[in-house]
Amino acid sequence: SAVISQKPSRDICQRGTSLTIQCQVDSQVTMMFWYRQQPGQSLTLIATANQGSEATYESGFVIDKFPISRPNLTFSTLTVSNMSPEDSSIYLCSAGTGRTGELFFGEGSRLTVL
Amino acid sequence: AQTVTQSQPEMSVQEAETVTLSCTYDTSESDYYLFWYKQPPSRQMILVIRQEAYKQQNATENRFSVNFQKAAKSFSLKISDSQLGDAAMYFCAYRGLLLRKSSGSRLTFGEGTQLTVNP
């Protein structure tokens, strides 16, 4: 299994600012993903973080709003840009090697935008 | 596109009893993975059990077992001897095989079932 650490665990931000969430995996992984989870709801995939190339975004999510970096096989960042209260959510990093199919998750970053 | 449906938003069970959570999915693929994840209030997503579609035998992990009905596209989770620590949101998830571009390697989640365990 992979251990995934996310920082920050939670943050309160002002409208119009940007926040970068970091995701660190304790081993090399082939796949990394970013999900969003609204309170009491399921997880929605934002994008696939591709190592060394641009992320692949799902419908409804754009790079200008959610720029993602993945400089190597163990680290990725998600930035939530120009935040509004609608961006208040939990953001989760997920990763896996593909050998056994499962994906592992970080503890999530709870973002509140005032 | 693949979809996952959990028709039970909430379930409750008495401690030490057995409960079954339902999940159905829709896919045109023949090979894939299915998972049950648990999310307690701490919000950490924890993998409970996994099933490969090509395996006919139902997966089992201690008190957790699944009833995988491939033809019916059904994947239910049975929790035996329920414990207070089992209380959490449970998500059923689908994942296509990595080599299939149509589904990619992402997880598709159901809406979740909130499980309450009564002492």
PDB file of C-alpha atoms in Angstrom:
ATOM      1  CA  SER A   1       0.000   0.000   0.000  1.00  0.00           C
ATOM      2  CA  ALA A   2       0.986   3.637  -0.365  1.00  0.00           C
ATOM      3  CA  VAL A   3       0.906   6.274   2.346  1.00  0.00           C
ATOM      4  CA  ILE A   4      -0.264   9.637   1.080  1.00  0.00           C
ATOM      5  CA  SER A   5       0.235  12.904   2.953  1.00  0.00           C
ATOM      6  CA  GLN A   6      -1.638  16.069   2.126  1.00  0.00           C
ATOM      7  CA  LYS A   7      -0.918  19.591   3.240  1.00  0.00           C
ATOM      8  CA  PRO A   8      -2.626  21.669   4.463  1.00  0.00           C
ATOM      9  CA  SER A   9      -5.125  19.549   6.345  1.00  0.00           C
ATOM     10  CA  ARG A  10      -7.511  22.480   6.464  1.00  0.00           C
ATOM     11  CA  ASP A  11      -7.505  26.148   5.693  1.00  0.00           C
ATOM     12  CA  ILE A  12      -9.772  29.160   5.734  1.00  0.00           C
ATOM     13  CA  CYS A  13      -9.242  31.522   2.833  1.00  0.00           C
ATOM     14  CA  GLN A  14     -10.558  34.824   1.584  1.00  0.00           C
ATOM     15  CA  ARG A  15     -12.520  35.191  -1.610  1.00  0.00           C
ATOM     16  CA  GLY A  16     -10.315  35.947  -4.616  1.00  0.00           C
ATOM     17  CA  THR A  17      -7.162  34.349  -3.247  1.00  0.00           C
ATOM     18  CA  SER A  18      -5.486  31.093  -4.315  1.00  0.00           C
ATOM     19  CA  LEU A  19      -4.394  28.077  -2.309  1.00  0.00           C
ATOM     20  CA  THR A  20      -2.028  25.279  -3.255  1.00  0.00           C
ATOM     21  CA  ILE A  21      -2.522  21.809  -1.816  1.00  0.00           C
ATOM     22  CA  GLN A  22       0.422  19.426  -1.755  1.00  0.00           C
ATOM     23  CA  CYS A  23       0.279  15.652  -2.067  1.00  0.00           C
ATOM     24  CA  GLN A  24       3.277  13.489  -1.182  1.00  0.00           C
ATOM     25  CA  VAL A  25       3.371   9.714  -1.664  1.00  0.00           C
ATOM     26  CA  ASP A  26       5.853   7.534   0.193  1.00  0.00           C
ATOM     27  CA  SER A  27       6.632   5.451  -2.881  1.00  0.00           C
ATOM     28  CA  GLN A  28       6.695   5.861  -6.633  1.00  0.00           C
ATOM     29  CA  VAL A  29       3.257   5.610  -8.174  1.00  0.00           C
ATOM     30  CA  THR A  30       2.146   5.574 -11.779  1.00  0.00           C
ATOM     31  CA  MET A  31      -1.165   7.321 -11.272  1.00  0.00           C
ATOM     32  CA  MET A  32      -2.209  10.343  -9.252  1.00  0.00           C
ATOM     33  CA  PHE A  33      -5.634  11.954  -9.167  1.00  0.00           C
ATOM     34  CA  TRP A  34      -7.359  14.880  -7.522  1.00  0.00           C
ATOM     35  CA  TYR A  35     -10.934  14.594  -6.277  1.00  0.00           C
ATOM     36  CA  ARG A  36     -13.363  17.056  -4.757  1.00  0.00           C
ATOM     37  CA  GLN A  37     -15.928  16.107  -2.156  1.00  0.00           C
ATOM     38  CA  GLN A  38     -18.706  18.469  -1.154  1.00  0.00           C
ATOM     39  CA  PRO A  39     -20.010  17.986   2.404  1.00  0.00           C
ATOM     40  CA  GLY A  40     -22.089  14.836   2.688  1.00  0.00           C
ATOM     41  CA  GLN A  41     -21.622  13.949  -0.960  1.00  0.00           C
ATOM     42  CA  SER A  42     -19.618  11.571  -3.090  1.00  0.00           C
ATOM     43  CA  LEU A  43     -16.258  12.179  -4.703  1.00  0.00           C
ATOM     44  CA  THR A  44     -15.957  13.930  -8.039  1.00  0.00           C
ATOM     45  CA  LEU A  45     -12.811  13.581 -10.110  1.00  0.00           C
ATOM     46  CA  ILE A  46     -11.190  16.898 -10.956  1.00  0.00           C
ATOM     47  CA  ALA A  47      -8.245  15.682 -13.001  1.00  0.00           C
ATOM     48  CA  THR A  48      -5.564  13.107 -13.571  1.00  0.00           C
ATOM     49  CA  ALA A  49      -2.112  14.412 -12.680  1.00  0.00           C
ATOM     50  CA  ASN A  50       0.294  13.295 -15.395  1.00  0.00           C
ATOM     51  CA  GLN A  51       3.985  13.143 -14.618  1.00  0.00           C
ATOM     52  CA  GLY A  52       5.929  15.489 -16.847  1.00  0.00           C
ATOM     53  CA  SER A  53       2.944  16.688 -18.862  1.00  0.00           C
ATOM     54  CA  GLU A  54      -0.273  18.644 -18.519  1.00  0.00           C
ATOM     55  CA  ALA A  55      -3.022  17.224 -16.346  1.00  0.00           C
ATOM     56  CA  THR A  56      -6.124  15.684 -17.907  1.00  0.00           C
ATOM     57  CA  TYR A  57      -9.232  17.515 -16.686  1.00  0.00           C
ATOM     58  CA  GLU A  58     -12.737  16.182 -16.331  1.00  0.00           C
ATOM     59  CA  SER A  59     -15.739  17.948 -17.714  1.00  0.00           C
ATOM     60  CA  GLY A  60     -16.517  21.049 -15.705  1.00  0.00           C
ATOM     61  CA  PHE A  61     -12.965  21.592 -14.472  1.00  0.00           C
ATOM     62  CA  VAL A  62     -10.411  23.782 -16.232  1.00  0.00           C
ATOM     63  CA  ILE A  63      -6.709  24.339 -15.903  1.00  0.00           C
ATOM     64  CA  ASP A  64      -7.007  28.054 -15.231  1.00  0.00           C
ATOM     65  CA  LYS A  65      -9.115  27.374 -12.152  1.00  0.00           C
ATOM     66  CA  PHE A  66      -7.365  24.213 -10.948  1.00  0.00           C
ATOM     67  CA  PRO A  67      -3.757  24.180 -12.160  1.00  0.00           C
ATOM     68  CA  ILE A  68      -2.011  20.937 -11.306  1.00  0.00           C
ATOM     69  CA  SER A  69       1.637  20.027 -11.242  1.00  0.00           C
ATOM     70  CA  ARG A  70       3.319  16.647 -11.036  1.00  0.00           C
ATOM     71  CA  PRO A  71       7.077  17.046 -11.313  1.00  0.00           C
ATOM     72  CA  ASN A  72       7.907  13.457 -10.368  1.00  0.00           C
ATOM     73  CA  LEU A  73       6.378  10.092  -9.470  1.00  0.00           C
ATOM     74  CA  THR A  74       5.776  10.877  -5.801  1.00  0.00           C
ATOM     75  CA  PHE A  75       4.537  14.473  -5.645  1.00  0.00           C
ATOM     76  CA  SER A  76       1.707  16.586  -6.997  1.00  0.00           C
ATOM     77  CA  THR A  77       0.074  19.913  -6.248  1.00  0.00           C
ATOM     78  CA  LEU A  78      -3.416  21.251  -6.874  1.00  0.00           C
ATOM     79  CA  THR A  79      -4.041  24.978  -6.830  1.00  0.00           C
ATOM     80  CA  VAL A  80      -7.518  26.375  -6.353  1.00  0.00           C
ATOM     81  CA  SER A  81      -7.385  29.781  -8.012  1.00  0.00           C
ATOM     82  CA  ASN A  82      -9.445  32.918  -7.498  1.00  0.00           C
ATOM     83  CA  MET A  83     -11.498  31.188  -4.850  1.00  0.00           C
ATOM     84  CA  SER A  84     -15.173  31.765  -4.162  1.00  0.00           C
ATOM     85  CA  PRO A  85     -17.400  30.307  -1.417  1.00  0.00           C
ATOM     86  CA  GLU A  86     -18.531  27.654  -3.933  1.00  0.00           C
ATOM     87  CA  ASP A  87     -15.017  26.218  -3.808  1.00  0.00           C
ATOM     88  CA  SER A  88     -15.454  25.321  -0.146  1.00  0.00           C
ATOM     89  CA  SER A  89     -14.981  21.588  -0.140  1.00  0.00           C
ATOM     90  CA  ILE A  90     -12.696  18.708   0.724  1.00  0.00           C
ATOM     91  CA  TYR A  91      -9.980  18.060  -1.819  1.00  0.00           C
ATOM     92  CA  LEU A  92      -8.475  14.583  -1.882  1.00  0.00           C
ATOM     93  CA  CYS A  93      -5.359  13.262  -3.521  1.00  0.00           C
ATOM     94  CA  SER A  94      -5.360   9.666  -4.710  1.00  0.00           C
ATOM     95  CA  ALA A  95      -2.589   7.480  -6.066  1.00  0.00           C
ATOM     96  CA  GLY A  96      -1.813   3.946  -7.139  1.00  0.00           C
ATOM     97  CA  THR A  97       0.644   1.773  -8.990  1.00  0.00           C
ATOM     98  CA  GLY A  98      -1.829  -0.200 -11.038  1.00  0.00           C
ATOM     99  CA  ARG A  99      -0.398  -3.535  -9.989  1.00  0.00           C
ATOM    100  CA  THR A 100      -3.339  -4.415  -7.795  1.00  0.00           C
ATOM    101  CA  GLY A 101      -5.964  -2.010  -9.085  1.00  0.00           C
ATOM    102  CA  GLU A 102      -6.743  -0.105  -5.923  1.00  0.00           C
ATOM    103  CA  LEU A 103      -6.120   3.552  -5.343  1.00  0.00           C
ATOM    104  CA  PHE A 104      -5.077   4.978  -1.991  1.00  0.00           C
ATOM    105  CA  PHE A 105      -6.142   8.306  -0.612  1.00  0.00           C
ATOM    106  CA  GLY A 106      -4.697  11.132   1.387  1.00  0.00           C
ATOM    107  CA  GLU A 107      -6.539  12.410   4.423  1.00  0.00           C
ATOM    108  CA  GLY A 108      -7.985  15.274   2.439  1.00  0.00           C
ATOM    109  CA  SER A 109      -7.713  19.035   2.669  1.00  0.00           C
ATOM    110  CA  ARG A 110     -10.759  20.861   3.970  1.00  0.00           C
ATOM    111  CA  LEU A 111     -11.027  24.281   2.369  1.00  0.00           C
ATOM    112  CA  THR A 112     -13.383  26.995   3.567  1.00  0.00           C
ATOM    113  CA  VAL A 113     -13.713  30.167   1.527  1.00  0.00           C
ATOM    114  CA  LEU A 114     -15.222  33.213   3.185  1.00  0.00           C
TER     115      LEU A 114
ATOM    116  CA  ALA B   1     -19.616   5.945 -19.393  1.00  0.00           C
ATOM    117  CA  GLN B   2     -19.588   3.875 -16.272  1.00  0.00           C
ATOM    118  CA  THR B   3     -22.043   4.639 -13.485  1.00  0.00           C
ATOM    119  CA  VAL B   4     -22.286   3.342  -9.943  1.00  0.00           C
ATOM    120  CA  THR B   5     -25.521   3.437  -7.955  1.00  0.00           C
ATOM    121  CA  GLN B   6     -26.021   3.006  -4.243  1.00  0.00           C
ATOM    122  CA  SER B   7     -29.734   3.052  -3.537  1.00  0.00           C
ATOM    123  CA  GLN B   8     -29.478   3.180   0.249  1.00  0.00           C
ATOM    124  CA  PRO B   9     -28.487   6.650   1.487  1.00  0.00           C
ATOM    125  CA  GLU B  10     -28.611   5.434   5.092  1.00  0.00           C
ATOM    126  CA  MET B  11     -28.521   2.102   6.877  1.00  0.00           C
ATOM    127  CA  SER B  12     -28.397   1.102  10.515  1.00  0.00           C
ATOM    128  CA  VAL B  13     -27.456  -2.093  12.287  1.00  0.00           C
ATOM    129  CA  GLN B  14     -27.255  -3.332  15.830  1.00  0.00           C
ATOM    130  CA  GLU B  15     -23.835  -4.094  17.195  1.00  0.00           C
ATOM    131  CA  ALA B  16     -22.847  -7.727  16.513  1.00  0.00           C
ATOM    132  CA  GLU B  17     -25.505  -8.085  13.811  1.00  0.00           C
ATOM    133  CA  THR B  18     -25.028  -8.399  10.051  1.00  0.00           C
ATOM    134  CA  VAL B  19     -25.805  -5.726   7.478  1.00  0.00           C
ATOM    135  CA  THR B  20     -25.674  -5.691   3.676  1.00  0.00           C
ATOM    136  CA  LEU B  21     -25.025  -2.579   1.612  1.00  0.00           C
ATOM    137  CA  SER B  22     -26.173  -2.593  -2.001  1.00  0.00           C
ATOM    138  CA  CYS B  23     -24.388  -1.403  -5.103  1.00  0.00           C
ATOM    139  CA  THR B  24     -25.155  -1.713  -8.783  1.00  0.00           C
ATOM    140  CA  TYR B  25     -23.105  -0.474 -11.698  1.00  0.00           C
ATOM    141  CA  ASP B  26     -23.319  -0.081 -15.404  1.00  0.00           C
ATOM    142  CA  THR B  27     -20.506  -0.809 -17.813  1.00  0.00           C
ATOM    143  CA  SER B  28     -19.925  -2.199 -21.275  1.00  0.00           C
ATOM    144  CA  GLU B  29     -16.555  -3.630 -20.309  1.00  0.00           C
ATOM    145  CA  SER B  30     -15.915  -7.235 -19.379  1.00  0.00           C
ATOM    146  CA  ASP B  31     -12.852  -6.725 -17.208  1.00  0.00           C
ATOM    147  CA  TYR B  32     -12.697  -4.234 -14.371  1.00  0.00           C
ATOM    148  CA  TYR B  33     -12.238  -3.772 -10.638  1.00  0.00           C
ATOM    149  CA  LEU B  34     -14.834  -3.086  -7.986  1.00  0.00           C
ATOM    150  CA  PHE B  35     -14.129  -1.678  -4.537  1.00  0.00           C
ATOM    151  CA  TRP B  36     -15.752  -0.738  -1.302  1.00  0.00           C
ATOM    152  CA  TYR B  37     -14.226   2.206   0.528  1.00  0.00           C
ATOM    153  CA  LYS B  38     -15.040   3.381   4.024  1.00  0.00           C
ATOM    154  CA  GLN B  39     -14.900   7.037   5.060  1.00  0.00           C
ATOM    155  CA  PRO B  40     -15.247   7.690   8.799  1.00  0.00           C
ATOM    156  CA  PRO B  41     -15.735  11.229  10.154  1.00  0.00           C
ATOM    157  CA  SER B  42     -11.969  11.693  10.023  1.00  0.00           C
ATOM    158  CA  ARG B  43     -12.606  11.737   6.224  1.00  0.00           C
ATOM    159  CA  GLN B  44      -9.735   9.361   5.435  1.00  0.00           C
ATOM    160  CA  MET B  45     -10.819   7.044   2.625  1.00  0.00           C
ATOM    161  CA  ILE B  46      -9.998   3.485   3.628  1.00  0.00           C
ATOM    162  CA  LEU B  47     -10.089   0.547   1.240  1.00  0.00           C
ATOM    163  CA  VAL B  48     -12.311  -2.188   2.675  1.00  0.00           C
ATOM    164  CA  ILE B  49     -12.341  -4.804  -0.061  1.00  0.00           C
ATOM    165  CA  ARG B  50     -11.640  -5.281  -3.763  1.00  0.00           C
ATOM    166  CA  GLN B  51     -12.943  -7.619  -6.433  1.00  0.00           C
ATOM    167  CA  GLU B  52     -11.582  -8.370  -9.891  1.00  0.00           C
ATOM    168  CA  ALA B  53     -14.378  -8.959 -12.372  1.00  0.00           C
ATOM    169  CA  TYR B  54     -12.669 -11.965 -13.940  1.00  0.00           C
ATOM    170  CA  LYS B  55     -12.730 -13.801 -10.604  1.00  0.00           C
ATOM    171  CA  GLN B  56     -15.929 -15.677  -9.901  1.00  0.00           C
ATOM    172  CA  GLN B  57     -15.078 -16.203  -6.260  1.00  0.00           C
ATOM    173  CA  ASN B  58     -16.401 -13.516  -3.963  1.00  0.00           C
ATOM    174  CA  ALA B  59     -13.757 -11.546  -2.093  1.00  0.00           C
ATOM    175  CA  THR B  60     -13.569 -11.785   1.691  1.00  0.00           C
ATOM    176  CA  GLU B  61     -11.611  -9.727   4.225  1.00  0.00           C
ATOM    177  CA  ASN B  62     -12.240 -10.850   7.792  1.00  0.00           C
ATOM    178  CA  ARG B  63     -15.769  -9.651   8.683  1.00  0.00           C
ATOM    179  CA  PHE B  64     -16.298  -8.082   5.267  1.00  0.00           C
ATOM    180  CA  SER B  65     -17.429 -10.028   2.235  1.00  0.00           C
ATOM    181  CA  VAL B  66     -19.011  -9.233  -1.094  1.00  0.00           C
ATOM    182  CA  ASN B  67     -21.677 -10.797  -3.245  1.00  0.00           C
ATOM    183  CA  PHE B  68     -20.527 -10.147  -6.785  1.00  0.00           C
ATOM    184  CA  GLN B  69     -23.121 -10.897  -9.457  1.00  0.00           C
ATOM    185  CA  LYS B  70     -21.464 -10.003 -12.743  1.00  0.00           C
ATOM    186  CA  ALA B  71     -24.432 -10.691 -14.992  1.00  0.00           C
ATOM    187  CA  ALA B  72     -26.682  -8.579 -12.802  1.00  0.00           C
ATOM    188  CA  LYS B  73     -23.941  -5.951 -12.359  1.00  0.00           C
ATOM    189  CA  SER B  74     -24.427  -6.074  -8.633  1.00  0.00           C
ATOM    190  CA  PHE B  75     -21.758  -5.783  -5.944  1.00  0.00           C
ATOM    191  CA  SER B  76     -23.084  -5.811  -2.384  1.00  0.00           C
ATOM    192  CA  LEU B  77     -21.036  -5.603   0.814  1.00  0.00           C
ATOM    193  CA  LYS B  78     -21.858  -7.733   3.841  1.00  0.00           C
ATOM    194  CA  ILE B  79     -20.528  -6.736   7.228  1.00  0.00           C
ATOM    195  CA  SER B  80     -20.754  -9.481   9.815  1.00  0.00           C
ATOM    196  CA  ASP B  81     -20.551  -9.027  13.587  1.00  0.00           C
ATOM    197  CA  SER B  82     -20.870  -5.263  13.191  1.00  0.00           C
ATOM    198  CA  GLN B  83     -18.749  -3.142  15.487  1.00  0.00           C
ATOM    199  CA  LEU B  84     -19.091   0.463  16.588  1.00  0.00           C
ATOM    200  CA  GLY B  85     -15.966   1.278  14.612  1.00  0.00           C
ATOM    201  CA  ASP B  86     -17.713   0.215  11.405  1.00  0.00           C
ATOM    202  CA  ALA B  87     -19.869   3.325  11.515  1.00  0.00           C
ATOM    203  CA  ALA B  88     -18.923   5.408   8.497  1.00  0.00           C
ATOM    204  CA  MET B  89     -19.896   6.410   4.985  1.00  0.00           C
ATOM    205  CA  TYR B  90     -19.358   3.511   2.595  1.00  0.00           C
ATOM    206  CA  PHE B  91     -18.653   4.091  -1.070  1.00  0.00           C
ATOM    207  CA  CYS B  92     -18.844   1.546  -3.845  1.00  0.00           C
ATOM    208  CA  ALA B  93     -16.408   2.269  -6.681  1.00  0.00           C
ATOM    209  CA  TYR B  94     -15.672   1.021 -10.187  1.00  0.00           C
ATOM    210  CA  ARG B  95     -12.407   1.109 -12.039  1.00  0.00           C
ATOM    211  CA  GLY B  96     -11.699  -0.061 -15.566  1.00  0.00           C
ATOM    212  CA  LEU B  97      -8.562  -1.927 -16.471  1.00  0.00           C
ATOM    213  CA  LEU B  98      -5.608   0.334 -17.085  1.00  0.00           C
ATOM    214  CA  LEU B  99      -5.190  -0.714 -20.688  1.00  0.00           C
ATOM    215  CA  ARG B 100      -8.706   0.281 -21.638  1.00  0.00           C
ATOM    216  CA  LYS B 101      -8.692   3.868 -22.826  1.00  0.00           C
ATOM    217  CA  SER B 102     -12.473   4.007 -22.744  1.00  0.00           C
ATOM    218  CA  SER B 103     -12.557   3.879 -18.979  1.00  0.00           C
ATOM    219  CA  GLY B 104      -9.079   5.018 -18.105  1.00  0.00           C
ATOM    220  CA  SER B 105      -7.701   4.365 -14.672  1.00  0.00           C
ATOM    221  CA  ARG B 106      -9.908   6.608 -12.577  1.00  0.00           C
ATOM    222  CA  LEU B 107     -12.352   5.492  -9.901  1.00  0.00           C
ATOM    223  CA  THR B 108     -16.051   6.143 -10.384  1.00  0.00           C
ATOM    224  CA  PHE B 109     -17.896   6.361  -7.075  1.00  0.00           C
ATOM    225  CA  GLY B 110     -21.445   5.753  -6.000  1.00  0.00           C
ATOM    226  CA  GLU B 111     -23.288   8.283  -3.882  1.00  0.00           C
ATOM    227  CA  GLY B 112     -22.460   6.532  -0.639  1.00  0.00           C
ATOM    228  CA  THR B 113     -24.349   4.808   2.185  1.00  0.00           C
ATOM    229  CA  GLN B 114     -24.124   6.203   5.694  1.00  0.00           C
ATOM    230  CA  LEU B 115     -23.929   3.281   8.112  1.00  0.00           C
ATOM    231  CA  THR B 116     -24.898   3.730  11.744  1.00  0.00           C
ATOM    232  CA  VAL B 117     -24.056   1.036  14.298  1.00  0.00           C
ATOM    233  CA  ASN B 118     -26.271   1.028  17.362  1.00  0.00           C
ATOM    234  CA  PRO B 119     -24.886  -0.295  20.660  1.00  0.00           C
TER     235      PRO B 119
END
